[in-house]
CSV table of C-alpha atoms and ligand atoms in Angstrom, one decimal:
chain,number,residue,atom,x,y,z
A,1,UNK,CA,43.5,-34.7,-65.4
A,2,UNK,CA,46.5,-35.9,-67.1
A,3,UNK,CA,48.9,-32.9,-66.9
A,4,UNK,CA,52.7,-33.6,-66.2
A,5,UNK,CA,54.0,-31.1,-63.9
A,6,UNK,CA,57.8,-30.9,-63.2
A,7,UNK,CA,58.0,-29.4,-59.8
A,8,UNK,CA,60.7,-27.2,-59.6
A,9,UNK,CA,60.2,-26.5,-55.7
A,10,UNK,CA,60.5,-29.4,-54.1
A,11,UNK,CA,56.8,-29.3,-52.5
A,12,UNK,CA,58.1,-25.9,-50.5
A,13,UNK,CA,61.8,-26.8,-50.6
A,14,UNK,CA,61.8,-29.9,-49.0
A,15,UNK,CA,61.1,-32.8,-51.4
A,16,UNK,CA,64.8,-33.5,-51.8
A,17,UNK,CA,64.9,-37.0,-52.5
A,18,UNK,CA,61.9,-36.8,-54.8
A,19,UNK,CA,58.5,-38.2,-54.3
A,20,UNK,CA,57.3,-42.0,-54.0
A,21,UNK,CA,60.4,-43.4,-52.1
A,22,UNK,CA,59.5,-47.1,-50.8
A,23,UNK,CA,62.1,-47.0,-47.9
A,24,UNK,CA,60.6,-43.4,-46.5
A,25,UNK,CA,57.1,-44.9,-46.4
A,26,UNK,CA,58.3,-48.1,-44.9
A,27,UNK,CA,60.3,-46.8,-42.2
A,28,UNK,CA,57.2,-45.0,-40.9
A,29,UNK,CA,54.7,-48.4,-41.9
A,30,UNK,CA,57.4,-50.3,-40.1
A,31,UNK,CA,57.5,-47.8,-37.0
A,32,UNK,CA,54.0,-47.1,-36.6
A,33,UNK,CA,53.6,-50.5,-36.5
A,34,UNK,CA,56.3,-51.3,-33.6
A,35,UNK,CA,56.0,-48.2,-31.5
A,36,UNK,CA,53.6,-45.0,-32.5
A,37,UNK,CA,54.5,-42.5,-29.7
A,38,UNK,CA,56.8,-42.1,-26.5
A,39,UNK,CA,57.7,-38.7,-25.0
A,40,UNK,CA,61.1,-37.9,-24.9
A,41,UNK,CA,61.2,-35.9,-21.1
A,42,UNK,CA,61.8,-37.0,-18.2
A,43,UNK,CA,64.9,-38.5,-19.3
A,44,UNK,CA,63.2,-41.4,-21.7
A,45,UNK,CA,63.8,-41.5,-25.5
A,46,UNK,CA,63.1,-44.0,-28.2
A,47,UNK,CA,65.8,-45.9,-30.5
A,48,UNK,CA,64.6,-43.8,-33.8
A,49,UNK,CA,65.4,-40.6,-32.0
A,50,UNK,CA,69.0,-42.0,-30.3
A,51,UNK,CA,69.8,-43.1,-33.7
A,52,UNK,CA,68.3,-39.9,-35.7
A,53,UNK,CA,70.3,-38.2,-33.1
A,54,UNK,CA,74.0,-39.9,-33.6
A,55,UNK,CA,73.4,-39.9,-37.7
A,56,UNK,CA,72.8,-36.5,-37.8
A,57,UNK,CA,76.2,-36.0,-35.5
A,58,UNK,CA,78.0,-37.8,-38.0
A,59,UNK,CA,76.4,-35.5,-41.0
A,60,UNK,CA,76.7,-32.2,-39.6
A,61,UNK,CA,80.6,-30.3,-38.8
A,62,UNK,CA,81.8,-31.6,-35.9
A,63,UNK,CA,80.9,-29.3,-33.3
A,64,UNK,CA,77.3,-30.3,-33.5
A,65,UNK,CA,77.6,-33.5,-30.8
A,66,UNK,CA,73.9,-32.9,-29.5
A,67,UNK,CA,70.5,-32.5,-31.0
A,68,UNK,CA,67.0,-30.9,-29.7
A,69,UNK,CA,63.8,-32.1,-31.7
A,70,UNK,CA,61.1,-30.4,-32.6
A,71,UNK,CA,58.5,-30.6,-34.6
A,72,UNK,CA,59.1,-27.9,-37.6
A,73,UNK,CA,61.5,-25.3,-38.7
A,74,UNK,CA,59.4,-22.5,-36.5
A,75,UNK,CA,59.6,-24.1,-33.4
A,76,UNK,CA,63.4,-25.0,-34.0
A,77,UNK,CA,63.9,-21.2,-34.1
A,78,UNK,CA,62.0,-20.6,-31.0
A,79,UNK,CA,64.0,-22.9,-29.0
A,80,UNK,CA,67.0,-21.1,-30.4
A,81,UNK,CA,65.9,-17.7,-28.6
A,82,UNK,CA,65.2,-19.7,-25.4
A,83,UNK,CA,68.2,-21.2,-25.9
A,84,UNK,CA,70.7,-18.8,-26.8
A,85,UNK,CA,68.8,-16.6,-23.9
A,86,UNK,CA,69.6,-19.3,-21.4
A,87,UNK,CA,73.2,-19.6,-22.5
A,88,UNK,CA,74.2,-16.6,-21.3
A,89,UNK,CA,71.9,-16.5,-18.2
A,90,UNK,CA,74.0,-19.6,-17.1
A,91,UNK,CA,77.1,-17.7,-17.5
A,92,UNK,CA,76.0,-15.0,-15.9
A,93,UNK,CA,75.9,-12.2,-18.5
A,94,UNK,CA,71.6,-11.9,-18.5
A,95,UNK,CA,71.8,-8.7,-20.4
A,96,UNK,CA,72.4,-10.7,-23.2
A,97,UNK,CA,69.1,-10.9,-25.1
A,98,UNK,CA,69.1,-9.2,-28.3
A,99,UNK,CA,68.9,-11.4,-31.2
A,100,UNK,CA,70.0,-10.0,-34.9
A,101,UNK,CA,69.0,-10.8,-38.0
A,102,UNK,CA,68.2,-9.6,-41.4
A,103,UNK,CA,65.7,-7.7,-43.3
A,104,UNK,CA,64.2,-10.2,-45.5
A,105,UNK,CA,64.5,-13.1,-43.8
A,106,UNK,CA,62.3,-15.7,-43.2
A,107,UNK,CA,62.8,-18.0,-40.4
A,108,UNK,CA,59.0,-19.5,-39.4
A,109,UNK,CA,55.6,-18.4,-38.6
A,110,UNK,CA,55.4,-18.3,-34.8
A,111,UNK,CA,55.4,-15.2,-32.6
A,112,UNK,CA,59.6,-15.8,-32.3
A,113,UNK,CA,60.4,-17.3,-35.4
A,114,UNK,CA,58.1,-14.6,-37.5
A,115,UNK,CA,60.2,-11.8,-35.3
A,116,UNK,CA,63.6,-13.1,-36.2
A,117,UNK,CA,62.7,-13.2,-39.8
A,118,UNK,CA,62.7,-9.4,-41.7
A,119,UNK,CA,59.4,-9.6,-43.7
A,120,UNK,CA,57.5,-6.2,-42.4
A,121,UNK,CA,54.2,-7.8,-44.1
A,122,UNK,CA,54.7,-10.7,-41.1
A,123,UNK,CA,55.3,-8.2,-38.7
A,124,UNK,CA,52.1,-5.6,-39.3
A,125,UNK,CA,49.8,-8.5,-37.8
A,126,UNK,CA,50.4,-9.5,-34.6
A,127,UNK,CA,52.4,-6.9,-32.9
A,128,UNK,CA,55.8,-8.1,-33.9
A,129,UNK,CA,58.9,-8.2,-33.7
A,130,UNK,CA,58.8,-9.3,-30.0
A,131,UNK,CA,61.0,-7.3,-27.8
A,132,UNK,CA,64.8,-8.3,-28.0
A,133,UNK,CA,64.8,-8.7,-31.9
A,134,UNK,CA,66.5,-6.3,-34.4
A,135,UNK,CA,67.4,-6.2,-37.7
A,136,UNK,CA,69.5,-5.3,-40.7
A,137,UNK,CA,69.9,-4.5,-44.0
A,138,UNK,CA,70.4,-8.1,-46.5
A,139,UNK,CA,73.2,-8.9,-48.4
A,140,UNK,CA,71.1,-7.9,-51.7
A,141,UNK,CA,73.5,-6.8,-54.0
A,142,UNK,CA,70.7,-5.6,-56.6
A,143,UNK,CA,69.2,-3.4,-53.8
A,144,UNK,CA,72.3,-2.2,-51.8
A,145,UNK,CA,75.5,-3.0,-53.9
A,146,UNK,CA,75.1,-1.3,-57.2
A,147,UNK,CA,78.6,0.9,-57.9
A,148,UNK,CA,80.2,-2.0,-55.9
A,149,UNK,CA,82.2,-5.4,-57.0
A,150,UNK,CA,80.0,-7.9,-55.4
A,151,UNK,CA,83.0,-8.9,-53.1
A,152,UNK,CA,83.0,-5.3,-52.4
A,153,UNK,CA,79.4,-5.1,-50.6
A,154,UNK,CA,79.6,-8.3,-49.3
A,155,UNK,CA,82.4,-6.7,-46.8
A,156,UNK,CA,80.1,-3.7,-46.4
A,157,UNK,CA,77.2,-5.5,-45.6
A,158,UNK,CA,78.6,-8.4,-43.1
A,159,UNK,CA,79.6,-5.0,-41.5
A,160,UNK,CA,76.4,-3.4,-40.8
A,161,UNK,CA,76.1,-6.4,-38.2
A,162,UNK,CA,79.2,-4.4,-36.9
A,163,UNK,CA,77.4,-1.5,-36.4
A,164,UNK,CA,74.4,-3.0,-35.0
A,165,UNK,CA,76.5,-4.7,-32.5
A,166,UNK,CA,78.0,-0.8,-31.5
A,167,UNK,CA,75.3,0.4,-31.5
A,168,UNK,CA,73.3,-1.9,-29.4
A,169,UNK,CA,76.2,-2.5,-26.7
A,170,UNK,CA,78.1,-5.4,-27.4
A,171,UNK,CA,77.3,-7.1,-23.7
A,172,UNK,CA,74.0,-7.0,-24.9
A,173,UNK,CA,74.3,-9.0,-27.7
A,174,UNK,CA,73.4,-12.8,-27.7
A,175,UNK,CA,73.5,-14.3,-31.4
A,176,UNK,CA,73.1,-13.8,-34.7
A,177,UNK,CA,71.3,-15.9,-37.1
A,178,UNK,CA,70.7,-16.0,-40.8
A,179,UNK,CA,70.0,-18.3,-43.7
A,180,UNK,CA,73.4,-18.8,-45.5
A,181,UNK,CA,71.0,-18.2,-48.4
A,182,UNK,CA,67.6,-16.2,-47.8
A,183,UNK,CA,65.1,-19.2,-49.5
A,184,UNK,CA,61.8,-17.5,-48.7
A,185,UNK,CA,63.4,-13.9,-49.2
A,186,UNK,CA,63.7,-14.9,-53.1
A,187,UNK,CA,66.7,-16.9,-53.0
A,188,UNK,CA,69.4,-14.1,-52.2
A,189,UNK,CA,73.0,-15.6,-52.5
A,190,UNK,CA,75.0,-13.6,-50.5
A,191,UNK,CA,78.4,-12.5,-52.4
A,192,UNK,CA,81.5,-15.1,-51.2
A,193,UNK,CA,83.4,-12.5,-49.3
A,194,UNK,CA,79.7,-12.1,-46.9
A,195,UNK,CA,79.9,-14.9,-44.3
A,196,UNK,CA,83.0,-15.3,-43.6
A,197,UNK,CA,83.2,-11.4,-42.4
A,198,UNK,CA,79.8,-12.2,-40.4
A,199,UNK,CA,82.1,-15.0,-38.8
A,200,UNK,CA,84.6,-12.8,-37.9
A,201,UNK,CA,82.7,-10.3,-36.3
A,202,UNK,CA,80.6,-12.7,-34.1
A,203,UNK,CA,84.1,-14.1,-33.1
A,204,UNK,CA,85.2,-10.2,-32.0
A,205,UNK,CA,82.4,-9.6,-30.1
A,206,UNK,CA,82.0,-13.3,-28.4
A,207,UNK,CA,78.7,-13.8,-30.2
A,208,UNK,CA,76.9,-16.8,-30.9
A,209,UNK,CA,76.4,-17.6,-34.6
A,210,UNK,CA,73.0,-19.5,-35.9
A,211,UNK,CA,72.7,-20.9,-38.9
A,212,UNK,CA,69.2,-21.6,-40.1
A,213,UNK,CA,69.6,-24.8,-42.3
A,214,UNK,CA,65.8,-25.5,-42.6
A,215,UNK,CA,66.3,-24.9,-46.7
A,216,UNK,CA,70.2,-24.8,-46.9
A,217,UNK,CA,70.3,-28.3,-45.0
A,218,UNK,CA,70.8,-31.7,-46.5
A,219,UNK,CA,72.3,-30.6,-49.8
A,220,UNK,CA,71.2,-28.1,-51.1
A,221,UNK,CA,73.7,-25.9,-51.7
A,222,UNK,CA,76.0,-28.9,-53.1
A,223,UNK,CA,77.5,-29.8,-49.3
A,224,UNK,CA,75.8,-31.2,-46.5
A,225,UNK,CA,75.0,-27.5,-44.7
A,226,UNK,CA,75.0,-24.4,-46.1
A,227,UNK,CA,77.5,-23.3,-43.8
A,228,UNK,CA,80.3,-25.5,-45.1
A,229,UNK,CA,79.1,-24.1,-48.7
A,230,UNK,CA,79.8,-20.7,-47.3
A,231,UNK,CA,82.3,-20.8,-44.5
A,232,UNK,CA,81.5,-20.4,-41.2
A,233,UNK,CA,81.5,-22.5,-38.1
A,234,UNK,CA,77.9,-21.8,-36.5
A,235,UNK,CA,77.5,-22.5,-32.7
A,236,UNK,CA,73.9,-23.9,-33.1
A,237,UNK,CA,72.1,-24.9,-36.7
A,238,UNK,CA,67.9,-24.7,-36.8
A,239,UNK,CA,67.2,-28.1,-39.3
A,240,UNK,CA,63.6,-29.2,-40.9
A,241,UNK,CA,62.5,-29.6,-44.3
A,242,UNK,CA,65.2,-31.9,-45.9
A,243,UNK,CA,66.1,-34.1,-43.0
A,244,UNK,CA,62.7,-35.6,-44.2
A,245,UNK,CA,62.2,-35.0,-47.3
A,246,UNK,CA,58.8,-33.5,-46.0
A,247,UNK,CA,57.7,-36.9,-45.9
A,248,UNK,CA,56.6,-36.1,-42.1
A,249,UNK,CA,56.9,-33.0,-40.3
A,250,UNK,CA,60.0,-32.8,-38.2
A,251,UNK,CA,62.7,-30.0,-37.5
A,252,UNK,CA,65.2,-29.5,-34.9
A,253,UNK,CA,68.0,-27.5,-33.1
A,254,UNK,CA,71.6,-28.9,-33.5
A,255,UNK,CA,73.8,-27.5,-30.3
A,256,UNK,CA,77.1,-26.9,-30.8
A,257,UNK,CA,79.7,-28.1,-28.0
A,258,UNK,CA,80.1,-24.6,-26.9
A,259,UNK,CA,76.9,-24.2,-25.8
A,260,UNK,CA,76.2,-27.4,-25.1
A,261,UNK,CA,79.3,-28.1,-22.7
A,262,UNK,CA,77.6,-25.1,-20.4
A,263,UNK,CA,73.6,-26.0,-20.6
A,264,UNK,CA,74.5,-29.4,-19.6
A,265,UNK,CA,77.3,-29.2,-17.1
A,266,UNK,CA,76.6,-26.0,-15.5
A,267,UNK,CA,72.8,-25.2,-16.4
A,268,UNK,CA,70.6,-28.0,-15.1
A,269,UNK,CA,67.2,-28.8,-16.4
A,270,UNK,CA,66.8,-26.7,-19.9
A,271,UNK,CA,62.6,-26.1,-19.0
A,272,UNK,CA,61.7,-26.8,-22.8
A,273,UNK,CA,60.2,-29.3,-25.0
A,274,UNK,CA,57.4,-30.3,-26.9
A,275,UNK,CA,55.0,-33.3,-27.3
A,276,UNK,CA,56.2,-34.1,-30.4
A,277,UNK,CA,60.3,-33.7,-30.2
A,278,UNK,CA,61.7,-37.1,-31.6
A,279,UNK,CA,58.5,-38.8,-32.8
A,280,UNK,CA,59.5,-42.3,-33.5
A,281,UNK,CA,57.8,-42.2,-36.6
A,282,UNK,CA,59.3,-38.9,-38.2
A,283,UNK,CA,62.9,-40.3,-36.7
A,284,UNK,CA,62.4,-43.1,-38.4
A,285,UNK,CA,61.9,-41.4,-41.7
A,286,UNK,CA,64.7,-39.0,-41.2
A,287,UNK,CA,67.0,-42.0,-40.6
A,288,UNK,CA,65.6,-43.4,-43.9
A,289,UNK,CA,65.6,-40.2,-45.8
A,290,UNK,CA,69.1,-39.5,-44.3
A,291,UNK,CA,70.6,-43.2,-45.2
A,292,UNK,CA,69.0,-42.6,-49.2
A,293,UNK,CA,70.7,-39.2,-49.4
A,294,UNK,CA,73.8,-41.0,-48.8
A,295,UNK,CA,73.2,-44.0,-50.7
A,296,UNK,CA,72.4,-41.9,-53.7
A,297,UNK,CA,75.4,-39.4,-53.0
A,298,UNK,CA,72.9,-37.0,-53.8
A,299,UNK,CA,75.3,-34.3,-51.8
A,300,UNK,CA,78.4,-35.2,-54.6
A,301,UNK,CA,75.2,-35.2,-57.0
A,302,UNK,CA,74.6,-31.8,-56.7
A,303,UNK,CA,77.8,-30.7,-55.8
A,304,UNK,CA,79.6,-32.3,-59.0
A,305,UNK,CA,77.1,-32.7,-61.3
A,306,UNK,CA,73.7,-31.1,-61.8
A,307,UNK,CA,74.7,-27.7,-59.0
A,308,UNK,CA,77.7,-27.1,-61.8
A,309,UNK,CA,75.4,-27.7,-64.7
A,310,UNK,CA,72.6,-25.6,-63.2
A,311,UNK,CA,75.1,-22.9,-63.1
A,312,UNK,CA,76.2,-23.2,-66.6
A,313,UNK,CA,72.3,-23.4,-68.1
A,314,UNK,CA,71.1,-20.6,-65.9
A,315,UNK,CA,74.6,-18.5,-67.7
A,316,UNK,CA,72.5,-19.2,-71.1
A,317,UNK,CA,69.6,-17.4,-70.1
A,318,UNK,CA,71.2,-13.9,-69.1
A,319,UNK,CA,71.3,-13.0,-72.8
A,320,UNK,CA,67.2,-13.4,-72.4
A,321,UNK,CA,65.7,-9.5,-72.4
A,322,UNK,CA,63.5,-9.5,-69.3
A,323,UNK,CA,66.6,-11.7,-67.1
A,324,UNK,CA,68.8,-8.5,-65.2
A,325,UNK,CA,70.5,-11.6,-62.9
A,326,UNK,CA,70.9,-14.7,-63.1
A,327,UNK,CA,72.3,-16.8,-60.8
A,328,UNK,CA,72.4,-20.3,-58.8
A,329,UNK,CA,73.7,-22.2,-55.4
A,330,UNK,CA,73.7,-25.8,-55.8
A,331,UNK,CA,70.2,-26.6,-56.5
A,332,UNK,CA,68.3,-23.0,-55.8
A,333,UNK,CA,68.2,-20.6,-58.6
A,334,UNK,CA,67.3,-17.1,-59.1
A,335,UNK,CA,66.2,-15.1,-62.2
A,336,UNK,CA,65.7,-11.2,-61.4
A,337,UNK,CA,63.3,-10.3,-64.2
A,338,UNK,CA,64.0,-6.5,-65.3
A,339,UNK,CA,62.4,-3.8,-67.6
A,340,UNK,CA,65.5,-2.8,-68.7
A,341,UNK,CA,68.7,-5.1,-68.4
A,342,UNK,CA,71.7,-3.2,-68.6
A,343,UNK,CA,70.7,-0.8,-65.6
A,344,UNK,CA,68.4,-3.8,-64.0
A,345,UNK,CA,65.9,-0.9,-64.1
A,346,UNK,CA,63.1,-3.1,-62.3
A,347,UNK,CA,59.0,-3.0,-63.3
A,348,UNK,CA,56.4,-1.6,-61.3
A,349,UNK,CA,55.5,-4.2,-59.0
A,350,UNK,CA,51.5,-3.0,-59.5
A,351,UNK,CA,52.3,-4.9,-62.7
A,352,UNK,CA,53.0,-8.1,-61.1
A,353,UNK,CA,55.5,-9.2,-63.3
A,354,UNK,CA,56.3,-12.0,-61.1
A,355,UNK,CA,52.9,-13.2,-61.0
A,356,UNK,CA,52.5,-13.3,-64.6
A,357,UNK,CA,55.3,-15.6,-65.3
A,358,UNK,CA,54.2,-18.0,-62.6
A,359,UNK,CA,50.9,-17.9,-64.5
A,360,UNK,CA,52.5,-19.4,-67.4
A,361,UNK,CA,54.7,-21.9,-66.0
A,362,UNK,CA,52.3,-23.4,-63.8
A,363,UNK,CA,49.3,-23.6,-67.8
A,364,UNK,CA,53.0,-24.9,-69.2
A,365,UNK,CA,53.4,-27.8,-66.5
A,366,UNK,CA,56.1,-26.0,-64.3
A,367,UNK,CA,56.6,-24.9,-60.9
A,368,UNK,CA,58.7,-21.9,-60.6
A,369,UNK,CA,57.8,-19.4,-57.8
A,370,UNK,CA,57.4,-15.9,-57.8
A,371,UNK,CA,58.9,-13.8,-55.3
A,372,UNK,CA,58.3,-10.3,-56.3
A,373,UNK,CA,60.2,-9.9,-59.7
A,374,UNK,CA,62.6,-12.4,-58.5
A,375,UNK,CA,61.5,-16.4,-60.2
A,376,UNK,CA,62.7,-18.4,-58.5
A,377,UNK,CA,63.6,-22.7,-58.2
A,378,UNK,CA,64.7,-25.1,-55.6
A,379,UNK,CA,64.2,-28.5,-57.9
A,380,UNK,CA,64.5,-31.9,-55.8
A,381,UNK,CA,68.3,-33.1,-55.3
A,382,UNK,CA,67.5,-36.5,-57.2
A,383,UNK,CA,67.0,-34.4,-60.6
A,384,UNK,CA,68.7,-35.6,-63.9
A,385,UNK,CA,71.1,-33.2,-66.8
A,386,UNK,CA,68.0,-34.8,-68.7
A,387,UNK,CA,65.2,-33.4,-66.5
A,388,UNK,CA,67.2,-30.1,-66.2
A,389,UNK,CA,67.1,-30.1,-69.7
A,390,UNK,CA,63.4,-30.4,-70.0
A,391,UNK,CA,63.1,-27.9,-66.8
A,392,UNK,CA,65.3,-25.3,-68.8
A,393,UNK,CA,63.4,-25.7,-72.4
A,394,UNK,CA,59.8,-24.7,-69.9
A,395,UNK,CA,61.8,-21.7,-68.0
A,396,UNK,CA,62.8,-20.8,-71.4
A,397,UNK,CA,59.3,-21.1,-73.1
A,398,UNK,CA,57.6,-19.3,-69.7
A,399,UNK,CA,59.8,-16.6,-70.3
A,400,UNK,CA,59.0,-15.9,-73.8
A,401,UNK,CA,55.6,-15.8,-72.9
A,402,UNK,CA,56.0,-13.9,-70.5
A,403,UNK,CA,58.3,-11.1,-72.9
A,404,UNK,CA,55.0,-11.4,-75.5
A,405,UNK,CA,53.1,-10.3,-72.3
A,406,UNK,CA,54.9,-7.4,-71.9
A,407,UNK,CA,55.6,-6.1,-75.7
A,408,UNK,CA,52.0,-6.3,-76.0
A,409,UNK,CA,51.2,-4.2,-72.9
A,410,UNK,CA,54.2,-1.6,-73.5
A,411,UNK,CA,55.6,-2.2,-70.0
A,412,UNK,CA,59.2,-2.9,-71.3
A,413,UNK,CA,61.8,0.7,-71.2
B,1,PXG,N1,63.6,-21.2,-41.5
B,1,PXG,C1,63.7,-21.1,-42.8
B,1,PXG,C2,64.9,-20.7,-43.4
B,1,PXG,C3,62.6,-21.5,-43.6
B,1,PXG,O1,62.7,-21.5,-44.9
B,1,PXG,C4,61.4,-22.0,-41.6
B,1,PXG,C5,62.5,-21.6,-40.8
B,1,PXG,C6,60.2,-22.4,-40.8
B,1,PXG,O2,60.0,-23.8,-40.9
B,1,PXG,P1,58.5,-24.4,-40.7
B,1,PXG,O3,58.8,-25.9,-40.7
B,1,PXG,O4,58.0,-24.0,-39.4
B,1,PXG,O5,57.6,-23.9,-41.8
B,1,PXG,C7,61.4,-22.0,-43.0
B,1,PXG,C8,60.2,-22.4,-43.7
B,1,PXG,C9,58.2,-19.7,-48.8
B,1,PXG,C10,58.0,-20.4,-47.6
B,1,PXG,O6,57.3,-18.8,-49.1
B,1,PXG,C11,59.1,-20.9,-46.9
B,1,PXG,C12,59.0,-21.6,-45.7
B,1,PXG,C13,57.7,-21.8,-45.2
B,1,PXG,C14,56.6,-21.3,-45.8
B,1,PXG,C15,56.7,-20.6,-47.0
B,1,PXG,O7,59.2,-20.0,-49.6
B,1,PXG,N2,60.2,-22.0,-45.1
């Protein structure tokens, strides 16, 4: 119908290399061509997935020397509970089985990966969380911090996982996993002093830290994984998203040496798998996608150039009267829309505040998300200062519409 539309999601967080590319589509003309399908059990594989396999070694810290496909970012995180489960089975400590994780979160729809994530919507239908799952409080300074420096609560917070731990038993403890940045959640950037605290803890108490990379993965927070943007060294890493570019659907587990050393030498057959783990044809994108990424040093990209300038044109709009926070991580942003600003006194959320600005950004040609008051953007790692540019003048304009909005209705303090 001839409307331009700048897509500042990425698709759902995933186009990272932008639509159109020639070499994604050709890796996967060029492999369905030469081999569709083989299974990768019973000790086969195909030469996409060996390859995918020692490329994304060579991307990810180096403890990750071993990779489990799958084929999304759910079933990643559902091999991660069998996983981490069967860990310490092998090494004889079975009472290990609680997982924790964070109010808030969001790490996949399936019966597992909907239980690990903290959204109590998810968890009214279907029974959930399944046994073995508990949660805490997020690292949401708006919500919890307020009266604190940020580096303050992020201390306080990485310490509630403290008290879980206590209060669970530590020798019944198995992992702990969390999105270095909640995506879903409404982009929540945890304050610097956060993961690092989390790290140390695990460490105390011998448990296994998960990173879930499905949005953090493949650059977007301005380094390869969110976890060297934030600090920690992770014993296993959930992938999807990005290590396509969405092109195709594939996700994975990457398995630290720790845990790989004992499932291999001392555990036997690992009884797990799907049809679909190392497609040819999605290995053969993610080699593609993976090679273009580096090519286009979209990683320094981001990281030197449009992450900083983000950050600086996302600084401009806190003097706008309905933004209480504004703030970025590489290429995700987060504007906290408030009635008042100097005591982020939020809206009533019957009011939909959210809603209404997404309203106007997708009539102006933009696609910003809503999540609750929070708007929120996750732009594709191949954009331009120029495009930003043109992004920032619609984010600007939605928002003034948005203010009208609310003048006219009297919802402002
Ligand atoms: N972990 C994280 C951190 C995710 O963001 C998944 C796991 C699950 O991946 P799959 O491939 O099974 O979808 C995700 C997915 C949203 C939204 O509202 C985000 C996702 C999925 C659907 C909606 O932002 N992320």
């Amino acid at each position: 119908e001839g409307h331009k539309i700048l897509d500042a999601m990425s698709g759902l967080w995933c186009v990272n290399v932008g639509y159109g590319q020639r070499t994604l589509i050709d890796a996967a003309t060029r492999q369905l061509q030469e081999l569709p399908f083989y299974n990768a059990f019973f000790q086969t594989a195909t030469p996409p997935a060996i390859e995918l396999a020692e490329l994304l070694s060579e991307v990810t810290p180096p403890q990750f020397n071993h990779v489990f496909f799958t084929g999304s970012g759910s079933e990643g995180n559902d091999t991660i509970v069998r996983m981490v489960r069967r860990y310490w089975d092998i090494l004889g400590q079975p009472e290990r089985q609680v997982i924790i994780s964070r109010q808030n979160a969001y790490h996949g729809s399936t019966m597992a990966g909907a239980s690990l994530g903290g959204m109590s919507g998810m968890h009214a239908q279907g029974g959930l969380p399944i046994p073995g799952i508990e949660h805490i409080g997020q690292p949401y300074w708006v919500e919890h911090g307020r009266g604190m420096s940020r580096d303050e609560f992020g201390l306080v917070a990485a310490r509630w996982l403290e008290d879980k731990i206590l209060a669970i038993g530590a020798q019944k403890v198995a992992a702990f996993i969390g999105e270095p940045v909640q995506g879903a959640g409404g982009v929540i950037i945890p304050p610097a002093t956060y993961w690092p605290e989390i790290q140390r803890i695990c460490d105390k108490y011998g448990i296994l830290l998960v990173s879930d990379e499905v949005i953090c993965g493949f650059g977007r927070t301005g380094r390869w994984f969110g976890c060297e943007t934030f600090g920690t060294r992770p014993d296993l890493m959930t992938f999807a998203k990005g290590v396509t570019s969405g092109y195709i659907p594939l996700g994975g587990v990457m398995v630290g040496d720790r845990v790989a050393k004992v499932l291999i030498e001392q555990g036997g057959e690992f009884e797990h798998g799907y049809t679909y783990s190392g497609h040819p044809v999605a290995c053969a994108v993610a080699l593609a996608n993976i090679k273009l990424v580096r090519e286009l040093g979209l990683v320094e990209h981001v990281r030197d150039d449009v992450g900083p300038y983000l950050a600086q044109c996302y600084e401009g709009l806190r003097d706008h009267p309905l933004v209480g926070t504004a703030e970025t991580c590489g290429l995700m942003g987060a504007l906290l829309l408030v009635k008042d600003k100097t005591t982020l006194v939020p809206f009533d959320p019957a009011l939909s505040i959210g809603m209404v600005c997404r309203g106007h950004c997708f009539a102006n040609g933009l696609i910003m998300r809503a999540v609750g008051n929070r708007m929120i953007i996750a732009p594709p790692l191949v954009i331009t200062r120029t495009q930003i540019d043109d992004m920032m003048a619609l984010i600007r304009r939605c928002l003034d519409l948005t203010l009208a909005d609310a003048q006219r209705e009297g919802w402002l303090a």
